[in-house]
Coordinates of C-alpha atoms in Angstrom, one line a residue:
M1 CA 115.4 129.1 43.8
V2 CA 118.3 126.7 44.0
T3 CA 122.0 128.2 44.9
I4 CA 124.8 125.7 44.0
L5 CA 127.4 126.2 47.1
D6 CA 130.2 123.8 46.4
V7 CA 131.1 120.8 43.8
S8 CA 133.4 118.0 44.8
V9 CA 134.4 115.8 41.9
S10 CA 136.1 112.4 41.9
K11 CA 139.9 112.2 40.6
D12 CA 138.5 110.4 37.9
L13 CA 135.9 112.7 37.0
S14 CA 133.3 109.7 37.2
F15 CA 131.1 111.2 40.1
A16 CA 130.3 114.7 41.4
K17 CA 128.6 115.7 44.6
V18 CA 127.0 119.1 44.5
W19 CA 125.9 120.9 47.4
F20 CA 123.0 123.6 47.0
D21 CA 120.9 125.7 49.1
V22 CA 117.3 127.0 48.7
L23 CA 115.6 130.3 49.4
E24 CA 112.8 128.6 51.5
A25 CA 114.5 126.0 53.8
E26 CA 111.4 123.8 54.2
K27 CA 111.6 123.0 50.6
G28 CA 115.4 121.8 50.9
A29 CA 114.2 117.8 51.0
V30 CA 111.8 118.4 47.8
A31 CA 114.5 120.4 46.2
A32 CA 117.3 117.4 46.7
E33 CA 114.9 114.7 45.4
T34 CA 113.7 116.6 42.5
L35 CA 117.4 117.4 41.5
N36 CA 118.5 113.8 42.2
R37 CA 115.5 112.8 40.2
A38 CA 116.6 115.1 37.3
S39 CA 120.3 114.0 37.6
G40 CA 120.4 112.2 34.3
F41 CA 118.9 115.0 32.1
L42 CA 121.4 117.4 34.0
R43 CA 124.1 115.1 33.6
R44 CA 123.3 114.7 29.6
E45 CA 123.3 118.8 29.4
L46 CA 126.4 119.0 31.1
G47 CA 128.0 116.8 28.9
R48 CA 127.2 118.7 26.0
E49 CA 128.7 121.7 27.1
L50 CA 131.8 120.3 29.0
K51 CA 133.2 118.1 26.0
L52 CA 134.8 115.8 28.3
R53 CA 135.6 111.9 27.7
I54 CA 133.5 111.2 30.7
T55 CA 130.8 113.3 32.1
P56 CA 130.7 112.7 36.0
G57 CA 127.3 111.5 37.6
L58 CA 125.5 113.8 39.8
K59 CA 124.7 113.2 43.6
F60 CA 123.0 116.7 45.0
F61 CA 122.9 117.5 48.7
Y62 CA 120.9 120.0 50.7
D63 CA 123.2 122.0 52.7
D64 CA 121.5 123.6 55.5
T65 CA 124.6 125.2 57.3
Q66 CA 123.4 128.8 56.9
L67 CA 119.8 127.9 58.5
R68 CA 121.4 125.9 61.5
G69 CA 124.3 128.9 61.9
N70 CA 121.3 131.5 61.9
T71 CA 119.5 129.6 64.4
L72 CA 122.4 128.9 66.8
S73 CA 123.4 132.5 66.4
A74 CA 119.7 133.6 67.6
L75 CA 119.9 131.2 70.5
I76 CA 123.3 133.0 71.7
D77 CA 121.5 136.3 71.2
K78 CA 118.7 135.2 73.5
V79 CA 121.1 133.9 76.1
V80 CA 123.3 137.0 76.3

């Protein structure tokens, strides 16, 4: 299961960076690779729905901020 966390689109709408998270952290790299391989298909489907002159190219990035935050919190709790 993939959750989209943030999208940053360039000013000319030609490129979009998409940050996502997954339920199982160990599958983050696999999900990033899969989404980036499917970016052409996703771009085409997005273009059909948006009706823009330019449909942005998509680049997906796995965001493990939540996992790192939980790990850091556990370490702090262990020390205290």
